[in-house]
XYZ file of C-alpha atoms in Angstrom:
775
model
C -45.336 29.044 -26.150
C -43.049 32.053 -26.089
C -40.778 30.244 -23.689
C -39.581 27.888 -26.468
C -38.541 30.616 -29.010
C -35.123 31.186 -27.428
C -32.329 28.970 -26.144
C -32.897 30.254 -22.624
C -36.575 29.479 -22.911
C -35.872 25.986 -24.219
C -33.495 25.337 -21.334
C -36.076 26.544 -18.837
C -38.718 24.331 -20.444
C -36.437 21.267 -20.213
C -35.691 22.082 -16.564
C -39.414 22.309 -15.871
C -39.980 18.868 -17.410
C -37.274 17.413 -15.200
C -38.472 19.018 -11.982
C -42.240 18.719 -12.359
C -42.527 14.913 -11.935
C -40.637 15.133 -8.650
C -42.938 17.820 -7.291
C -46.087 15.979 -8.350
C -44.842 12.756 -6.821
C -44.160 14.451 -3.500
C -47.517 16.183 -3.415
C -49.331 13.003 -4.335
C -47.568 11.194 -1.543
C -48.605 13.828 0.995
C -52.226 14.042 -0.055
C -52.921 10.514 -1.024
C -51.130 8.635 1.701
C -48.675 6.882 -0.696
C -45.136 7.603 -1.730
C -41.848 8.359 -0.047
C -42.974 11.155 2.208
C -46.131 9.453 3.528
C -44.070 6.352 4.319
C -41.877 8.086 6.886
C -44.454 7.904 9.699
C -47.405 5.540 10.095
C -50.449 7.333 11.542
C -53.202 5.424 13.337
C -56.140 6.521 15.470
C -55.667 4.524 18.651
C -58.782 6.024 20.266
C -61.255 8.509 18.796
C -62.888 9.961 21.885
C -62.721 8.713 25.473
C -64.547 5.399 25.466
C -64.590 5.538 21.674
C -67.527 7.988 21.615
C -67.620 11.660 20.616
C -70.380 14.248 20.373
C -70.597 16.941 17.660
C -70.214 20.521 18.816
C -68.058 19.412 21.752
C -64.394 18.868 22.458
C -63.055 15.428 21.625
C -59.808 13.757 22.545
C -58.141 11.748 19.798
C -55.265 9.489 20.762
C -52.921 8.913 17.845
C -50.292 6.192 17.532
C -47.324 7.362 15.426
C -44.634 4.956 14.265
C -41.554 6.520 12.694
C -39.959 4.424 9.952
C -36.785 6.470 10.037
C -33.484 5.481 11.609
C -33.008 8.241 14.190
C -34.774 10.043 16.982
C -36.266 13.323 15.755
C -38.628 16.055 16.880
C -41.855 16.548 14.975
C -45.072 18.536 15.041
C -48.396 16.734 14.667
C -51.402 18.560 13.251
C -55.122 17.909 13.174
C -56.640 19.996 10.408
C -60.231 21.199 10.571
C -62.265 23.983 8.959
C -63.532 26.817 11.121
C -66.944 28.458 10.534
C -65.401 31.051 8.182
C -63.864 28.388 5.955
C -60.320 28.937 7.218
C -58.243 25.915 8.253
C -57.285 25.436 11.890
C -54.119 23.463 12.505
C -54.419 21.986 15.987
C -50.824 21.089 16.673
C -48.629 19.493 19.290
C -44.901 18.673 19.344
C -43.659 15.120 19.810
C -40.356 13.259 19.833
C -40.465 10.275 17.489
C -38.440 7.124 18.150
C -37.650 4.808 15.241
C -39.834 1.713 15.098
C -41.630 2.453 18.366
C -45.282 3.600 18.380
C -45.638 6.922 20.193
C -49.000 7.777 21.757
C -50.232 11.350 21.558
C -53.502 12.987 22.615
C -54.916 15.747 20.413
C -57.983 17.858 21.232
C -60.420 19.462 18.833
C -63.884 21.003 18.979
C -65.886 18.909 16.534
C -68.111 20.788 14.053
C -71.860 20.603 14.778
C -72.411 18.531 11.649
C -69.751 15.925 12.460
C -70.925 12.321 11.921
C -69.695 8.781 11.299
C -68.786 9.593 7.709
C -66.612 12.553 8.677
C -62.845 12.253 8.429
C -60.248 14.207 10.370
C -57.117 15.130 8.446
C -53.789 14.481 10.220
C -50.324 15.562 9.139
C -46.838 15.188 10.634
C -44.147 17.795 10.072
C -40.533 18.231 10.897
C -40.032 20.491 13.882
C -38.460 23.875 13.201
C -37.208 26.005 16.072
C -37.890 29.713 15.842
C -37.101 32.542 18.184
C -40.740 32.621 19.345
C -41.223 28.841 19.602
C -41.525 25.679 17.553
C -43.159 25.664 14.132
C -44.201 23.004 11.684
C -41.753 22.580 8.832
C -41.550 20.055 6.020
C -44.503 17.678 5.942
C -43.319 14.081 6.353
C -46.632 12.211 6.598
C -50.360 12.685 6.260
C -53.540 10.721 6.525
C -57.062 10.790 7.887
C -58.720 9.262 10.936
C -62.397 8.419 11.366
C -64.609 8.135 14.461
C -65.942 4.800 15.637
C -69.105 6.114 17.313
C -70.714 9.549 17.188
C -73.511 10.445 19.607
C -76.192 12.958 18.716
C -75.480 16.605 19.424
C -78.522 16.683 21.731
C -77.560 13.555 23.688
C -75.970 13.476 27.137
C -72.998 11.203 27.840
C -72.301 9.313 31.070
C -69.025 7.420 31.199
C -68.413 4.206 33.127
C -64.947 2.997 34.067
C -65.563 -0.734 33.973
C -67.718 -3.095 31.969
C -70.713 -3.374 34.291
C -72.708 -0.143 34.423
C -74.325 -0.978 37.792
C -77.841 -0.021 36.679
C -76.834 3.105 34.753
C -77.490 1.216 31.518
C -81.202 1.657 32.261
C -80.828 5.348 31.340
C -80.088 4.485 27.715
C -82.738 1.817 27.209
C -84.533 1.685 23.852
C -87.471 -0.280 22.533
C -87.253 -3.137 20.053
C -87.133 -0.677 17.145
C -84.174 1.189 18.643
C -86.225 4.267 19.598
C -85.216 5.936 22.906
C -87.649 6.066 25.784
C -90.029 9.063 25.570
C -90.150 9.429 29.362
C -87.204 11.847 29.578
C -86.433 15.115 27.853
C -83.150 13.966 26.384
C -81.489 10.726 25.408
C -78.736 9.594 27.757
C -75.903 7.551 26.276
C -74.058 5.409 28.818
C -70.544 4.571 27.611
C -69.056 1.546 29.359
C -65.655 -0.053 29.137
C -63.511 3.039 29.764
C -60.102 1.938 31.022
C -58.087 4.011 33.505
C -55.005 3.887 31.296
C -57.020 5.136 28.307
C -58.050 8.447 29.875
C -56.697 11.682 28.342
C -54.033 14.062 29.602
C -56.304 17.136 29.448
C -59.784 17.935 30.725
C -60.743 18.792 27.145
C -60.896 15.085 26.368
C -63.447 14.564 29.156
C -65.549 17.647 28.397
C -68.257 15.657 26.602
C -69.090 13.747 29.802
C -71.342 15.210 32.475
C -70.695 12.294 34.832
C -68.125 9.523 35.110
C -68.892 6.529 37.326
C -65.730 4.674 38.300
C -67.080 1.203 39.083
C -64.068 -0.974 38.341
C -60.348 -0.480 37.934
C -57.387 0.565 39.993
C -56.804 4.338 40.353
C -53.064 3.706 40.654
C -53.118 2.944 36.907
C -53.438 6.681 36.263
C -50.371 8.634 35.245
C -49.833 12.037 36.833
C -51.068 13.916 33.744
C -54.183 11.738 33.542
C -54.965 12.370 37.205
C -54.483 16.101 36.616
C -56.945 15.942 33.709
C -59.627 14.241 35.837
C -58.997 16.658 38.704
C -59.377 19.646 36.391
C -62.497 18.181 34.738
C -64.099 17.822 38.183
C -63.103 21.357 39.168
C -64.832 22.649 36.038
C -68.117 20.947 36.927
C -67.627 17.242 36.300
C -69.151 14.636 38.599
C -66.972 11.690 39.556
C -68.737 8.834 41.376
C -66.534 6.105 42.816
C -67.848 2.764 44.072
C -65.525 1.161 46.596
C -64.858 -2.501 45.760
C -65.548 -5.152 48.378
C -61.845 -5.972 48.774
C -58.559 -4.292 47.957
C -59.802 -0.744 47.623
C -57.012 1.811 47.118
C -59.108 4.969 46.842
C -58.395 6.176 50.375
C -54.692 5.278 50.313
C -51.599 7.089 49.085
C -51.627 4.817 45.997
C -54.520 6.917 44.666
C -53.228 9.939 42.680
C -56.654 11.555 43.151
C -56.544 11.308 46.929
C -56.482 15.098 47.322
C -59.996 15.449 45.859
C -61.553 12.485 47.671
C -63.913 13.141 50.605
C -62.045 13.684 53.863
C -63.517 10.758 55.773
C -62.982 7.612 57.763
C -64.055 4.377 56.088
C -65.486 1.407 57.960
C -65.746 -1.925 56.151
C -68.751 -3.997 57.205
C -69.069 -7.607 56.130
C -72.084 -9.926 55.843
C -74.581 -7.072 55.587
C -78.150 -8.046 54.699
C -79.004 -5.585 51.917
C -82.706 -6.008 52.531
C -82.280 -3.292 55.155
C -80.977 -1.026 52.363
C -83.673 -2.033 49.854
C -85.166 1.408 49.251
C -81.758 2.805 48.402
C -81.427 0.272 45.604
C -84.838 -0.737 44.259
C -88.546 0.029 44.418
C -89.360 -3.689 43.964
C -90.353 -5.632 47.076
C -90.259 -9.146 45.651
C -86.764 -9.128 44.194
C -84.249 -10.893 46.472
C -81.183 -8.991 47.632
C -77.915 -10.495 48.905
C -77.831 -11.204 52.626
C -74.052 -11.159 53.102
C -72.681 -8.189 51.153
C -69.711 -6.022 52.035
C -70.757 -2.408 52.663
C -68.503 0.543 53.426
C -69.788 3.295 55.680
C -68.286 6.741 56.066
C -67.793 9.351 58.756
C -66.284 12.820 58.244
C -62.725 13.286 59.383
C -62.491 15.625 62.411
C -60.264 17.902 60.337
C -62.634 17.981 57.354
C -63.938 21.365 56.311
C -67.705 21.645 55.634
C -67.485 20.976 51.881
C -64.983 18.145 52.157
C -67.281 15.451 53.586
C -71.031 15.725 52.968
C -73.285 12.700 53.444
C -75.670 12.151 50.508
C -77.275 8.770 51.324
C -77.402 6.905 54.624
C -78.063 3.342 55.724
C -80.794 2.327 58.179
C -78.503 3.081 61.125
C -77.865 6.626 59.881
C -74.275 6.023 58.824
C -73.415 7.475 55.427
C -73.120 5.073 52.505
C -72.526 7.890 49.992
C -70.146 10.722 50.866
C -69.427 13.750 48.697
C -66.695 16.345 48.449
C -67.210 19.592 46.546
C -64.310 20.458 44.260
C -64.669 23.814 42.540
C -67.838 23.591 40.451
C -67.919 19.790 40.515
C -67.818 17.041 43.099
C -66.532 13.580 43.938
C -68.959 11.106 45.505
C -67.837 7.831 47.065
C -70.416 5.036 47.212
C -70.123 2.346 49.886
C -72.307 -0.196 48.057
C -70.796 -1.456 44.814
C -73.657 -1.474 42.264
C -71.454 -3.218 39.699
C -71.125 -6.323 41.887
C -72.158 -9.474 40.047
C -74.496 -10.234 42.959
C -76.498 -7.060 42.258
C -76.920 -7.480 38.496
C -80.578 -6.865 37.668
C -81.338 -5.769 41.206
C -80.492 -2.057 40.981
C -83.153 0.402 39.837
C -81.598 3.560 38.434
C -84.619 5.605 39.456
C -83.950 4.793 43.116
C -80.153 4.887 43.359
C -78.759 6.935 40.492
C -81.527 9.558 40.400
C -80.678 10.425 44.005
C -76.966 10.673 43.292
C -77.321 12.678 40.075
C -80.439 14.778 40.723
C -82.350 13.341 37.749
C -86.120 13.068 37.494
C -87.942 10.976 34.914
C -89.515 7.559 34.735
C -87.012 4.816 33.996
C -88.758 2.115 31.985
C -87.426 -1.239 30.869
C -87.154 -2.218 27.222
C -90.003 -4.696 27.612
C -92.231 -2.054 29.184
C -91.507 0.491 26.464
C -92.116 -2.058 23.714
C -95.387 -3.218 25.281
C -96.666 0.320 25.808
C -95.678 1.255 22.258
C -97.599 -1.682 20.817
C -100.660 -0.575 22.756
C -100.179 3.013 21.479
C -99.779 4.248 25.051
C -96.397 5.824 24.411
C -96.952 9.119 22.627
C -93.751 10.418 21.088
C -93.249 14.043 22.131
C -92.445 16.919 19.838
C -89.111 18.531 20.666
C -87.793 22.028 21.230
C -84.105 22.906 21.569
C -83.888 25.367 24.452
C -80.411 26.762 23.745
C -80.889 27.969 20.188
C -80.832 31.650 19.275
C -77.488 32.480 20.891
C -76.112 33.669 17.555
C -78.989 36.114 17.237
C -78.150 37.590 20.649
C -74.455 38.166 19.974
C -74.432 39.222 16.329
C -73.926 42.812 15.250
C -76.694 43.225 12.706
C -77.505 46.715 13.993
C -74.219 48.344 13.033
C -73.931 46.276 9.874
C -77.487 47.166 8.943
C -76.655 50.896 8.875
C -73.889 50.303 6.356
C -76.068 48.043 4.224
C -78.923 50.567 4.238
C -76.633 53.439 3.267
C -75.097 51.263 0.561
C -78.511 50.529 -0.881
C -79.420 54.221 -0.808
C -76.169 55.214 -2.541
C -76.634 52.527 -5.181
C -80.243 53.554 -5.781
C -79.249 57.219 -6.148
C -76.420 56.259 -8.514
C -78.744 54.107 -10.624
C -81.305 56.882 -10.928
C -78.844 59.714 -11.644
C -76.680 57.723 -14.042
C -79.762 56.197 -15.664
C -83.304 57.480 -16.209
C -83.169 60.726 -14.206
C -79.830 61.802 -15.637
C -80.869 60.929 -19.181
C -84.188 62.772 -18.793
C -82.368 65.872 -17.503
C -79.920 65.851 -20.434
C -82.767 65.337 -22.882
C -84.651 68.283 -21.411
C -81.547 70.481 -21.694
C -80.873 69.272 -25.231
C -77.506 67.889 -24.211
C -77.950 64.203 -24.951
C -74.641 64.219 -26.827
C -72.938 64.626 -23.459
C -74.611 61.486 -22.002
C -71.364 59.504 -21.905
C -69.478 62.339 -20.252
C -72.290 62.772 -17.724
C -72.285 59.040 -16.997
C -68.533 59.075 -16.379
C -68.884 62.112 -14.139
C -71.730 60.609 -12.101
C -69.820 57.344 -11.788
C -66.722 59.176 -10.581
C -68.727 61.235 -8.091
C -70.476 58.221 -6.626
C -67.235 56.290 -6.506
C -65.835 59.073 -4.328
C -69.029 59.109 -2.249
C -69.053 55.326 -1.838
C -65.342 55.174 -1.033
C -65.561 58.053 1.392
C -68.697 56.672 3.019
C -67.135 53.247 3.401
C -64.052 54.844 4.923
C -66.150 56.874 7.346
C -68.401 53.953 8.305
C -65.622 51.394 8.455
C -65.192 50.195 12.056
C -61.886 51.175 13.567
C -62.206 49.857 17.092
C -62.593 46.357 18.449
C -65.743 45.641 20.428
C -67.478 42.533 21.713
C -71.055 41.325 22.268
C -71.662 38.296 24.491
C -74.002 35.939 26.284
C -72.384 34.522 29.432
C -73.206 32.168 32.296
C -71.300 32.696 35.553
C -71.356 30.015 38.271
C -69.963 30.188 41.776
C -70.209 27.914 44.813
C -69.796 29.656 48.158
C -66.687 28.443 49.941
C -64.947 27.340 46.746
C -62.230 29.534 45.232
C -63.164 28.821 41.624
C -65.681 30.602 39.411
C -66.754 29.192 36.046
C -67.634 31.307 33.024
C -69.060 30.028 29.742
C -69.316 32.781 27.136
C -70.434 32.928 23.532
C -69.341 36.161 21.925
C -68.863 37.919 18.632
C -65.903 40.237 18.381
C -65.361 42.878 15.718
C -61.799 42.590 14.413
C -61.343 45.771 12.338
C -58.004 44.998 10.681
C -57.007 43.148 7.539
C -54.415 40.498 8.280
C -54.450 38.711 11.636
C -55.067 39.415 15.312
C -54.564 37.411 18.490
C -57.747 36.573 20.416
C -57.014 35.015 23.788
C -58.076 34.496 27.379
C -55.981 36.059 30.091
C -53.497 33.548 31.480
C -54.012 32.499 35.082
C -51.217 33.050 37.584
C -48.821 30.117 37.741
C -49.676 27.548 40.354
C -53.337 28.476 40.771
C -54.559 25.349 39.031
C -53.049 22.003 38.189
C -54.114 22.259 34.554
C -54.967 25.913 33.771
C -55.890 25.280 30.167
C -58.901 27.464 29.562
C -60.274 27.135 26.080
C -61.280 29.433 23.263
C -62.659 28.161 19.968
C -64.201 29.711 16.823
C -67.881 28.948 17.138
C -71.050 28.727 15.126
C -74.517 27.837 16.299
C -75.745 24.367 15.357
C -78.519 24.323 12.820
C -79.400 23.638 9.220
C -78.274 27.031 7.936
C -75.319 27.222 5.568
C -72.648 29.779 6.395
C -70.727 31.241 3.482
C -66.946 31.067 3.518
C -64.573 33.867 2.651
C -62.975 33.554 -0.794
C -59.471 34.172 0.593
C -59.370 31.120 2.825
C -56.337 31.019 5.095
C -54.929 28.832 7.860
C -53.816 29.378 11.436
C -52.506 27.244 14.292
C -53.783 26.482 17.791
C -51.469 24.730 20.233
C -53.441 21.868 21.802
C -51.486 22.479 25.015
C -52.636 26.131 25.116
C -56.096 26.263 23.532
C -56.811 29.659 25.090
C -55.149 31.695 22.346
C -55.221 31.895 18.549
C -53.917 34.282 15.924
C -56.902 34.310 13.579
C -57.227 35.766 10.067
C -59.054 39.103 10.057
C -60.976 40.844 7.310
C -62.448 43.849 9.123
C -65.464 41.791 10.110
C -66.950 39.859 13.026
C -65.826 36.476 14.312
C -67.697 34.344 16.863
C -66.115 32.336 19.680
C -66.990 30.129 22.617
C -64.915 30.604 25.769
C -64.664 28.267 28.757
C -62.857 29.846 31.664
C -62.384 29.203 35.356
C -60.482 31.269 37.849
C -60.927 33.849 40.590
C -64.378 35.408 40.639
C -64.626 38.118 37.935
C -67.746 39.565 39.602
C -68.654 40.395 43.205
C -71.060 37.504 43.608
C -73.709 37.191 46.366
C -72.374 36.454 49.833
C -73.730 36.081 53.372
C -73.918 39.148 55.563
C -72.287 38.429 58.880
C -73.224 34.962 60.159
C -73.623 31.927 57.948
C -76.947 30.961 56.425
C -78.818 28.282 58.370
C -82.217 26.650 58.781
C -84.013 27.042 62.119
C -86.177 24.460 63.907
C -89.088 25.155 61.561
C -86.819 24.740 58.500
C -87.040 28.472 57.736
C -84.006 30.304 56.404
C -81.975 32.465 58.767
C -79.498 35.063 57.521
C -79.054 37.737 54.872
C -77.167 37.961 51.604
C -75.862 40.861 49.565
C -74.085 41.345 46.247
C -71.787 43.951 44.712
C -72.429 43.198 41.054
C -71.904 46.093 38.629
C -75.663 46.577 38.111
C -79.000 45.569 39.663
C -79.779 41.876 39.301
C -83.032 41.198 37.439
C -85.378 38.184 37.369
C -84.058 37.053 40.750
C -85.088 33.608 41.968
C -84.142 32.155 45.354
C -84.473 28.372 45.499
C -84.076 26.355 48.683
C -83.515 22.617 48.662
C -84.066 21.429 52.224
C -82.868 17.949 51.322
C -84.074 14.858 49.564
C -87.594 13.558 49.949
C -88.047 10.351 51.967
C -87.215 7.168 50.121
C -90.885 6.285 49.675
C -91.280 7.812 46.218
C -93.744 6.602 43.578
C -92.178 5.441 40.360
C -94.790 6.873 38.001
C -94.616 10.468 36.851
C -90.940 11.078 37.558
C -91.470 13.025 40.802
C -88.959 15.535 42.109
C -86.835 13.904 44.804
C -85.827 17.254 46.338
C -87.823 19.032 49.030
C -87.485 22.348 47.232
C -89.141 25.777 47.479
C -88.743 28.865 45.295
C -89.326 32.597 45.730
C -89.171 35.652 43.477
C -88.415 38.165 46.243
C -88.323 41.225 43.977
C -91.121 40.272 41.622
C -90.658 42.186 38.382
C -88.194 44.523 40.093
C -84.448 44.213 40.569
C -82.018 43.575 43.415
C -79.733 46.568 43.733
C -76.052 46.206 44.655
C -75.284 46.608 48.348
C -78.898 46.050 49.464
C -79.177 43.065 51.859
C -81.816 40.431 51.157
C -83.265 39.168 54.429
C -83.802 35.447 53.890
C -85.833 35.131 57.072
C -88.543 37.217 55.368
C -89.088 34.499 52.763
C -92.319 32.834 53.869
C -93.275 29.361 52.669
C -96.852 30.599 52.303
C -95.620 32.925 49.530
C -93.417 30.341 47.842
C -93.826 27.830 45.064
C -93.039 24.242 45.811
C -90.306 22.760 43.722
C -92.882 20.857 41.683
C -94.793 24.083 40.994
C -91.726 26.097 40.127
C -90.238 23.530 37.763
C -93.640 22.932 36.192
C -93.688 26.647 35.360
C -90.216 26.385 33.859
C -91.447 23.431 31.816
C -94.389 25.453 30.490
C -91.856 28.078 29.437
C -90.167 25.427 27.299
C -93.435 24.851 25.481
C -93.784 28.615 24.998
C -90.406 28.683 23.242
C -92.087 27.107 20.227
C -94.444 30.074 19.799
C -93.849 31.850 16.499
C -94.509 35.307 17.957
C -92.273 34.851 21.010
C -90.258 38.027 21.520
C -86.490 37.699 21.405
C -85.977 39.072 24.921
C -88.694 36.961 26.536
C -87.467 33.925 24.664
C -83.941 34.501 25.972
C -85.123 34.833 29.562
C -87.231 31.682 29.345
C -84.455 29.787 27.586
C -81.983 30.666 30.357
C -84.465 29.345 32.932
C -84.760 26.072 31.018
C -80.979 25.780 30.671
C -80.508 26.351 34.412
C -83.019 23.731 35.560
C -82.878 21.346 32.606
C -82.651 18.102 34.583
C -85.407 19.182 36.997
C -87.999 20.099 34.371
C -91.237 18.136 34.649
C -90.764 15.040 32.482
C -92.781 14.693 29.267
C -96.241 13.319 30.026
C -96.127 10.484 27.523
C -99.636 9.381 28.484
C -101.188 12.491 26.934
C -102.451 12.045 23.409
C -101.442 15.524 22.216
C -99.333 18.460 23.303
C -96.373 16.488 24.673
C -93.127 18.456 24.393
C -89.605 17.291 25.187
C -86.750 19.739 25.746
C -83.401 19.297 24.078
C -80.061 21.094 24.388
C -77.105 21.192 22.055
C -74.509 23.675 23.376
C -75.190 23.880 27.138
C -74.593 20.299 28.296
C -73.344 20.192 31.866
C -74.551 23.696 32.753
C -77.851 22.912 34.473
C -78.033 23.105 38.255
C -80.262 20.051 38.740
C -77.336 18.187 40.273
C -77.900 20.304 43.384
C -81.293 18.670 43.908
C -79.391 15.775 45.505
C -78.255 17.736 48.596
C -79.405 20.658 50.766
C -78.472 24.039 49.343
C -79.610 27.580 48.612
C -79.425 28.769 45.003
C -79.751 32.362 43.803
C -80.044 33.128 40.094
C -80.531 36.401 38.260
C -79.635 38.244 35.086
C -77.554 41.283 34.222
C -79.076 42.434 30.923
C -76.273 44.941 30.221
C -72.813 43.936 31.396
C -69.228 43.538 30.255
C -68.084 40.057 29.343
C -67.050 38.306 32.602
C -64.449 36.101 30.897
C -61.086 37.893 30.532
C -61.093 38.092 26.718
C -58.149 39.901 25.133
C -57.551 41.032 21.561
C -53.868 41.624 20.883
C -53.336 41.635 24.635
C -55.967 44.316 25.377
C -59.466 43.814 26.813
C -61.919 45.285 24.266
C -65.109 47.183 25.163
C -67.913 44.653 25.598
C -71.592 44.422 26.363
C -74.167 41.673 26.611
C -76.350 39.580 28.910
C -74.934 37.657 31.887
C -76.744 34.935 33.814
C -75.485 34.868 37.414
C -75.884 31.670 39.463
C -74.691 31.308 43.058
C -74.930 28.187 45.203
C -74.668 28.068 48.967
C -74.337 24.461 50.250
C -76.230 23.739 53.467
C -75.446 21.061 56.078
C -76.184 17.545 54.797
C -79.410 15.738 55.622
C -79.219 12.389 53.811
C -82.310 10.220 53.401
C -82.162 6.729 54.854
C -84.360 3.645 54.644
C -86.695 3.188 57.615
C -89.539 0.842 58.449
C -91.963 3.309 56.898
C -90.225 3.021 53.513
C -91.145 -0.636 53.078
């Protein structure tokens, strides 16, 4: 009220009355979506996720349609606003040029929170573009709104995308019973997303990250823009699987009209007409009575004479031995071309996913129809398994409770000593000395002394250097120039203010889309994480998601990093000649590594090729002819010491069924309450590595049925390699620096943690083919 006791105060009060309504109106327009400012640009979500589906805890692409109601072309900055695990606001932003009255499409990319669901909204704002010396910034806000997802998959579900409306038998993977309950025959639920259109694919691999596999069964590849083709190419290089079915007529995949031609298998294509598919029956179905077309068009493939070994690898063959599925390895992923179009209207209802798609994808579980599941459920033959999530506990491995615990313990001791000296002990001493009249003075003195002690102790114990603790998975395919690293790490940021956490930028020209990603991370789960009271905001450029200037409070922040590039470690390699199989199918050759420390828990797994096409349906058998050794037992493989593969005897090996059954039993052991943290980690990494090859849940058992789930490691299992001959070596470095090139303010911090090393050596193809014995 003092402001009104003087003429100046009265004038100021009148000015406030005049100005305040304008400010409130503007703010209401921004926040509420009404008013002058919000009317400048209309914001719509054209597509929330590729195919209209997103998964929590994973990157999602959101295509916005922005219509400027102004009367001139202008530059703007678009922001998606989301909370990070510390309660701070991340502005994911991207510049755009707005044209009056014309909708402008724009892809934005965001890591969805683990708890994201159908009711969640994503805040969007549009700002005027302001040019600064160091780049473009968001200025005055000119529009805001919120967009909502149309379909959200479960965080533990796997996504397979289909370009086209007909899934060609893949829809059998996502079958449910009459009550909507998924089939209990597999460890995880697979969601098959159909209807993806070529022109609706994103311009960054981040938008495709939620998909393990994309089957392109319909649509013209020439519909892809250059940036969309780059995104698919980069997604494949990072581990994606692209499967292309050649149409009967007018195929453009092997012509210059295909912008993805450079990652297609290097092969010659022969078009065969009027083929009786009964000769290919065991490639398509286990059913003998179902009729198959007698005059189908089938494409067969032969490697180009100039093709390098990884550029044309036969996966499936017809009865004459000619390949009908040809694969090219691209970085950590692959492109497979299928010569029989499973989406053909003449094959509807005639494809069994367990025969065709299992052998292309390396899956193993019983594929049951909806009628079968419903009937078995009614007879109480389907026993719903209990579940265990194999990739939990990462946060416990990377946190820094040890160093924090010292400070907390000392704080408790100081507080206890202060309480005793300033309270009962101090009072008793004064009473004994007859100096109770000085109690207040003594209290002030003790308080001052302990304030100095606490302040000095905090100063001494306060961390002054940045350090990092991680869990990392490193993958490398011999003959490919790309290594993939997925890291979860906590980094101590000792300052108050802000620091830049980033991944080292790749040299220009190494990759078509070198956008590695870095995102503030928290482990999925029911726990509630407290936010800091001084909540702040920071920006991440959606075009460069590998760097962020984050708020710091002299504490720890957790991240997930996804990086590919030149090998950060000296991975295993052949010694001298290449690795081969002799006439008795025994390995010939030696391998060596130059890793920074001995490799522990080493497993050598050999897949000699796929089993013959006569495979029983029941039980979900392993289709790979695989064998596994632990050549060092409980010991370690030292750097520079050759491992003679010829010494690996099949008599001392586990069959693939035996080895993966043991890994499956380890999944069950993860539920044990007394499981040690280290043993749990080792077993969990085994389950993550071979997730798709684990023995399927035995739904016929009345009790003790366990199904594995995963929430943060989708796409990282090596089961895909069970579809072709290869040698796989895995091992662990329990104490190693982070393999991803993480920088804090441009400097690599000291780091330590556990690294899982996985190396794949592809062997010459040996595709299965239907013969007389398979019928």
